[in-house]
One Martini backbone bead per residue (centre of mass of N, CA, C, O) as a GRO file, in nm:
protein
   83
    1UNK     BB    1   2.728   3.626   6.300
    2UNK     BB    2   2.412   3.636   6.381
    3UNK     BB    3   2.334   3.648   6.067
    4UNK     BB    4   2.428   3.375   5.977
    5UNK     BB    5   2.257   3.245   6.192
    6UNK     BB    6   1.979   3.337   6.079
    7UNK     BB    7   2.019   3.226   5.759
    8UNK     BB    8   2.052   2.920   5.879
    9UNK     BB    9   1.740   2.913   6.007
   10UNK     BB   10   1.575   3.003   5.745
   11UNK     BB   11   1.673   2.774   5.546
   12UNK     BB   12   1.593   2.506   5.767
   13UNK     BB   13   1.309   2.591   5.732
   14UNK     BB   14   1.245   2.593   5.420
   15UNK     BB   15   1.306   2.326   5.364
   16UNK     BB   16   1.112   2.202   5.570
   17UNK     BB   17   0.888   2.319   5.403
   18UNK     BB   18   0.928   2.194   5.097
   19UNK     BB   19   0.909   1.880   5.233
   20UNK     BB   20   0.608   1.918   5.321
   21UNK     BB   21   0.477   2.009   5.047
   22UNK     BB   22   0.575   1.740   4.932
   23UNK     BB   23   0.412   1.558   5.092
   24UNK     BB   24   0.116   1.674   5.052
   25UNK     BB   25   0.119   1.653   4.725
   26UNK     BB   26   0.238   1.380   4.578
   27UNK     BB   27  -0.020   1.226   4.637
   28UNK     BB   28  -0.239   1.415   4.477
   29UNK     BB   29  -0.101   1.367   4.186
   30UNK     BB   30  -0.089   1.047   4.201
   31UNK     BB   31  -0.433   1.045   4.194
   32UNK     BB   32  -0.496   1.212   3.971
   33UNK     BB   33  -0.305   1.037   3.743
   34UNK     BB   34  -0.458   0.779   3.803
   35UNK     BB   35  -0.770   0.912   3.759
   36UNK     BB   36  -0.708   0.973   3.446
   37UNK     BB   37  -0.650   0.690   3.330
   38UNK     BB   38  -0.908   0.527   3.418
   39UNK     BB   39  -1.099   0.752   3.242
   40UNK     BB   40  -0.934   0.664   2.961
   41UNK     BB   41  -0.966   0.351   2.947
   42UNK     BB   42  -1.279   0.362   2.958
   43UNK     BB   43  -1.336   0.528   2.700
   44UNK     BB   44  -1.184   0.328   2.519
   45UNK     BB   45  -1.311   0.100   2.582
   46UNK     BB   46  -1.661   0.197   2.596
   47UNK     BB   47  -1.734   0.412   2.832
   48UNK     BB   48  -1.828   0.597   3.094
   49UNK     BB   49  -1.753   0.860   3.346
   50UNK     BB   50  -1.931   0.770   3.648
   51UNK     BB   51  -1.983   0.822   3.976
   52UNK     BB   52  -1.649   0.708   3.988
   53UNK     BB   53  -1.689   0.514   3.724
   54UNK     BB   54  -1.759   0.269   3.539
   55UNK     BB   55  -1.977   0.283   3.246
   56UNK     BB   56  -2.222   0.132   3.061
   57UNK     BB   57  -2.457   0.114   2.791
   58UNK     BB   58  -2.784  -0.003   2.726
   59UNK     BB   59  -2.891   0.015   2.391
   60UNK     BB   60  -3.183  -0.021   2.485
   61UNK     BB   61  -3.256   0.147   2.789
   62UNK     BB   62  -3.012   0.350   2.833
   63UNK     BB   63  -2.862   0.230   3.094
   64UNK     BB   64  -2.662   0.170   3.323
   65UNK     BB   65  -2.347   0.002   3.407
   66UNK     BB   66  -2.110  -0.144   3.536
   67UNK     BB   67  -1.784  -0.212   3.488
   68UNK     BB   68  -1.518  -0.397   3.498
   69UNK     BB   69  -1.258  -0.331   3.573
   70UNK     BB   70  -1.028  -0.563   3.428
   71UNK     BB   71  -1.139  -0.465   3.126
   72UNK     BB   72  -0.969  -0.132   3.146
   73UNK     BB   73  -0.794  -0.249   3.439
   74UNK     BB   74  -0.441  -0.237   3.531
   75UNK     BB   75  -0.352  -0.275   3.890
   76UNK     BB   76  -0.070  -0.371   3.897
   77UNK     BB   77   0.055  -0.187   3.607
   78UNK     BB   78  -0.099   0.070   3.538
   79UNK     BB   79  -0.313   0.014   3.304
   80UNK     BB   80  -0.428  -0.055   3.033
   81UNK     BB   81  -0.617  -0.293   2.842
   82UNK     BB   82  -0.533  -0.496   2.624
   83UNK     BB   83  -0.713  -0.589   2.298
   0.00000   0.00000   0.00000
């Protein structure tokens, strides 16, 4: 008897701690697949992905300018914005 309940208070823990484990990683799967479409998003645009910004290239000076997030990402929606 005290063996079953010994497998039952191991198993109780088990789930606990698979809980915990989702419960801490679900957000950051989450985070990194929001970051990965805005990423392709920007790209589709014509932006180049810097700095953790969409970035567009002024073709005359080369230099950097952040695009408006509006043009490449629907924050609603969490998609890319159809052109």
């Amino acid at each position: 008897m005290k063996e079953a309940a010994g497998e039952a208070n191991l198993t109780v823990i088990a789930i606990i701690l698979i809980g915990v484990v989702a419960a801490v990683v679900t957000p950051l799967v989450n985070s990194y697949l929001k970051s990965a479409a805005k990423k392709s998003c920007c790209t589709n645009a014509g932006g180049i992905w810097k700095n953790n910004a969409c970035q567009e290239v002024s073709s005359a000076s080369g230099t950097y300018k952040a695009m408006v997030e509006s043009t490449y990402w629907n924050a609603n929606e969490r998609v890319c914005v159809d052109k």
